[in-house]
mmCIF file of C-alpha atoms in Angstrom:
data_model
loop_
_atom_site.group_PDB
_atom_site.id
_atom_site.type_symbol
_atom_site.label_atom_id
_atom_site.label_comp_id
_atom_site.label_asym_id
_atom_site.label_seq_id
_atom_site.Cartn_x
_atom_site.Cartn_y
_atom_site.Cartn_z
ATOM 1 C CA ALA A 1 -0.179 0.091 -0.184
ATOM 2 C CA ILE A 2 3.027 2.134 0.806
ATOM 3 C CA HIS A 3 4.930 1.875 -2.262
ATOM 4 C CA ALA A 4 1.217 2.318 -4.457
ATOM 5 C CA LEU A 5 1.289 6.120 -2.488
ATOM 6 C CA TYR A 6 4.519 6.095 -3.898
ATOM 7 C CA LEU A 7 3.311 5.448 -7.515
ATOM 8 C CA ILE A 8 0.213 7.653 -7.138
ATOM 9 C CA ILE A 9 2.552 10.507 -6.025
ATOM 10 C CA ASP A 10 5.179 10.076 -8.674
ATOM 11 C CA SER A 11 2.566 10.402 -11.317
ATOM 12 C CA GLY A 12 -0.425 12.241 -9.559
ATOM 13 C CA GLY A 13 0.857 15.688 -10.163
ATOM 14 C CA PRO A 14 -1.081 18.455 -8.461
ATOM 15 C CA MET A 15 -4.035 16.389 -7.802
ATOM 16 C CA PHE A 16 -2.032 15.503 -4.665
ATOM 17 C CA ARG A 17 -1.326 18.913 -3.452
ATOM 18 C CA ASN A 18 -5.029 18.319 -1.214
ATOM 19 C CA TYR A 19 -3.108 15.252 0.651
ATOM 20 C CA VAL A 20 0.834 16.193 1.499
ATOM 21 C CA GLU A 21 0.482 16.683 5.021
ATOM 22 C CA PRO A 22 -1.987 13.980 6.125
ATOM 23 C CA CYS A 23 0.832 12.063 4.481
ATOM 24 C CA PHE A 24 3.359 13.273 6.159
ATOM 25 C CA GLU A 25 1.780 13.314 9.371
ATOM 26 C CA PHE A 26 1.253 9.015 8.163
ATOM 27 C CA ILE A 27 5.400 9.314 7.837
ATOM 28 C CA VAL A 28 6.237 10.403 10.539
ATOM 29 C CA GLN A 29 3.939 8.673 13.102
ATOM 30 C CA SER A 30 4.824 5.038 11.138
ATOM 31 C CA ILE A 31 8.513 5.520 11.105
ATOM 32 C CA LEU A 32 8.475 6.126 14.998
ATOM 33 C CA SER A 33 6.169 3.632 16.149
ATOM 34 C CA ILE A 34 6.935 -0.100 13.912
ATOM 35 C CA PRO A 35 9.533 -2.230 15.106
ATOM 36 C CA TYR A 36 12.778 -1.919 13.174
ATOM 37 C CA THR A 37 12.361 -5.040 12.137
ATOM 38 C CA ASN A 38 9.827 -4.171 9.322
ATOM 39 C CA ARG A 39 12.421 -3.721 6.927
ATOM 40 C CA ASP A 40 10.251 -3.811 3.584
ATOM 41 C CA VAL A 41 8.016 -0.600 5.552
ATOM 42 C CA TYR A 42 11.111 1.202 6.214
ATOM 43 C CA VAL A 43 12.040 1.323 3.041
ATOM 44 C CA SER A 44 8.795 2.351 1.192
ATOM 45 C CA LEU A 45 8.378 4.562 3.852
ATOM 46 C CA GLY A 46 11.940 6.307 2.814
ATOM 47 C CA LYS A 47 10.898 5.834 -0.282
ATOM 48 C CA LEU A 48 7.478 8.213 -0.220
ATOM 49 C CA LEU A 49 9.289 10.768 2.031
ATOM 50 C CA SER A 50 11.508 11.135 -0.763
ATOM 51 C CA SER A 51 8.567 11.420 -3.424
ATOM 52 C CA LEU A 52 7.028 13.659 -0.761
ATOM 53 C CA ILE A 53 10.008 16.062 -0.606
ATOM 54 C CA THR A 54 10.810 16.207 -4.839
ATOM 55 C CA PHE A 55 7.080 17.076 -5.226
ATOM 56 C CA ILE A 56 7.089 19.682 -3.036
ATOM 57 C CA GLY A 57 10.851 21.481 -4.031
ATOM 58 C CA PRO A 58 10.803 24.411 -3.499
ATOM 59 C CA GLU A 59 8.051 25.025 -1.287
ATOM 60 C CA LEU A 60 10.577 24.316 1.512
ATOM 61 C CA GLN A 61 11.717 26.653 1.740
ATOM 62 C CA LEU A 62 9.247 28.575 2.869
ATOM 63 C CA ASN A 63 9.150 30.344 6.390
ATOM 64 C CA THR A 64 4.943 29.127 7.154
ATOM 65 C CA GLN A 65 4.121 27.198 10.361
ATOM 66 C CA VAL A 66 2.647 24.563 7.652
ATOM 67 C CA MET A 67 6.392 24.256 5.951
ATOM 68 C CA ASN A 68 8.018 24.395 9.048
ATOM 69 C CA ASP A 69 6.010 21.054 10.456
ATOM 70 C CA ILE A 70 6.693 19.559 7.081
ATOM 71 C CA ARG A 71 10.477 19.733 7.554
ATOM 72 C CA LEU A 72 10.599 19.053 11.148
ATOM 73 C CA GLY A 73 9.002 16.089 10.213
ATOM 74 C CA CYS A 74 11.353 15.441 7.641
ATOM 75 C CA LEU A 75 13.976 15.637 8.580
ATOM 76 C CA THR A 76 12.501 13.701 12.047
ATOM 77 C CA SER A 77 12.243 10.595 9.835
ATOM 78 C CA CYS A 78 15.394 11.292 8.018
ATOM 79 C CA ILE A 79 17.020 11.417 11.547
ATOM 80 C CA VAL A 80 15.160 7.691 12.696
ATOM 81 C CA MET A 81 16.045 5.951 9.635
ATOM 82 C CA GLN A 82 19.966 6.947 9.481
ATOM 83 C CA LYS A 83 20.229 5.581 12.507
ATOM 84 C CA HIS A 84 18.853 1.788 11.414
ATOM 85 C CA ASN A 85 21.160 -1.204 11.310
ATOM 86 C CA ASP A 86 20.375 -1.732 8.006
ATOM 87 C CA SER A 87 22.479 -0.277 4.632
ATOM 88 C CA MET A 88 19.373 -0.111 2.272
ATOM 89 C CA ILE A 89 17.734 2.362 4.873
ATOM 90 C CA ARG A 90 20.377 4.001 5.867
ATOM 91 C CA ALA A 91 20.394 4.682 1.948
ATOM 92 C CA VAL A 92 17.083 6.272 1.549
ATOM 93 C CA ALA A 93 18.229 8.627 4.507
ATOM 94 C CA ILE A 94 20.673 10.023 3.145
ATOM 95 C CA GLN A 95 18.794 10.352 -0.509
ATOM 96 C CA CYS A 96 15.956 11.969 2.125
ATOM 97 C CA MET A 97 18.666 14.617 3.341
ATOM 98 C CA GLN A 98 20.113 15.028 -0.409
ATOM 99 C CA GLU A 99 16.948 16.083 -1.522
ATOM 100 C CA MET A 100 16.164 18.261 1.182
ATOM 101 C CA HIS A 101 19.470 19.999 0.718
ATOM 102 C CA LEU A 102 19.081 20.326 -2.783
ATOM 103 C CA PHE A 103 15.087 22.232 -2.091
ATOM 104 C CA ALA A 104 16.001 23.772 1.456
ATOM 105 C CA PRO A 105 19.482 24.009 2.352
ATOM 106 C CA LYS A 106 19.787 26.467 4.574
ATOM 107 C CA TYR A 107 17.720 23.993 6.877
ATOM 108 C CA ILE A 108 20.301 20.707 6.665
ATOM 109 C CA ASN A 109 23.172 21.099 9.134
ATOM 110 C CA MET A 110 26.722 20.179 6.903
ATOM 111 C CA ASN A 111 28.517 20.328 9.241
ATOM 112 C CA GLU A 112 26.660 16.725 10.665
ATOM 113 C CA LEU A 113 25.705 15.182 7.066
ATOM 114 C CA VAL A 114 29.404 15.091 5.671
ATOM 115 C CA PRO A 115 30.816 12.949 7.986
ATOM 116 C CA TYR A 116 27.777 11.040 8.256
ATOM 117 C CA LEU A 117 28.238 10.639 4.586
ATOM 118 C CA LEU A 118 32.087 9.825 4.786
ATOM 119 C CA GLN A 119 31.597 6.974 7.543
ATOM 120 C CA SER A 120 29.041 5.551 5.227
ATOM 121 C CA LEU A 121 31.175 4.749 2.626
#
């Protein structure tokens, strides 16, 4: 179901605009509540998060309450996935952080991200 939602976001275009916030809430709640053993769910949630970041794009730079909440949810989800012991989940987290850096660079702490990338290599 998560993979299907990911595909809908990638192909849905502007029709998905009304569902962005609930989808982010779903991702954050799921990442914070599912057991670490559900590798496939984490990977799917990471891909879903990545597609939402791409969908929102430059709007992530806006300084509104909604965008602040979305950015916080993205960063929280990425940090949780970075701490996981599975390399595929960490790779998805890195992909999300790279997209966040692309669209909202001032909200990404490169002093923490670059050493993490080097360690991951």
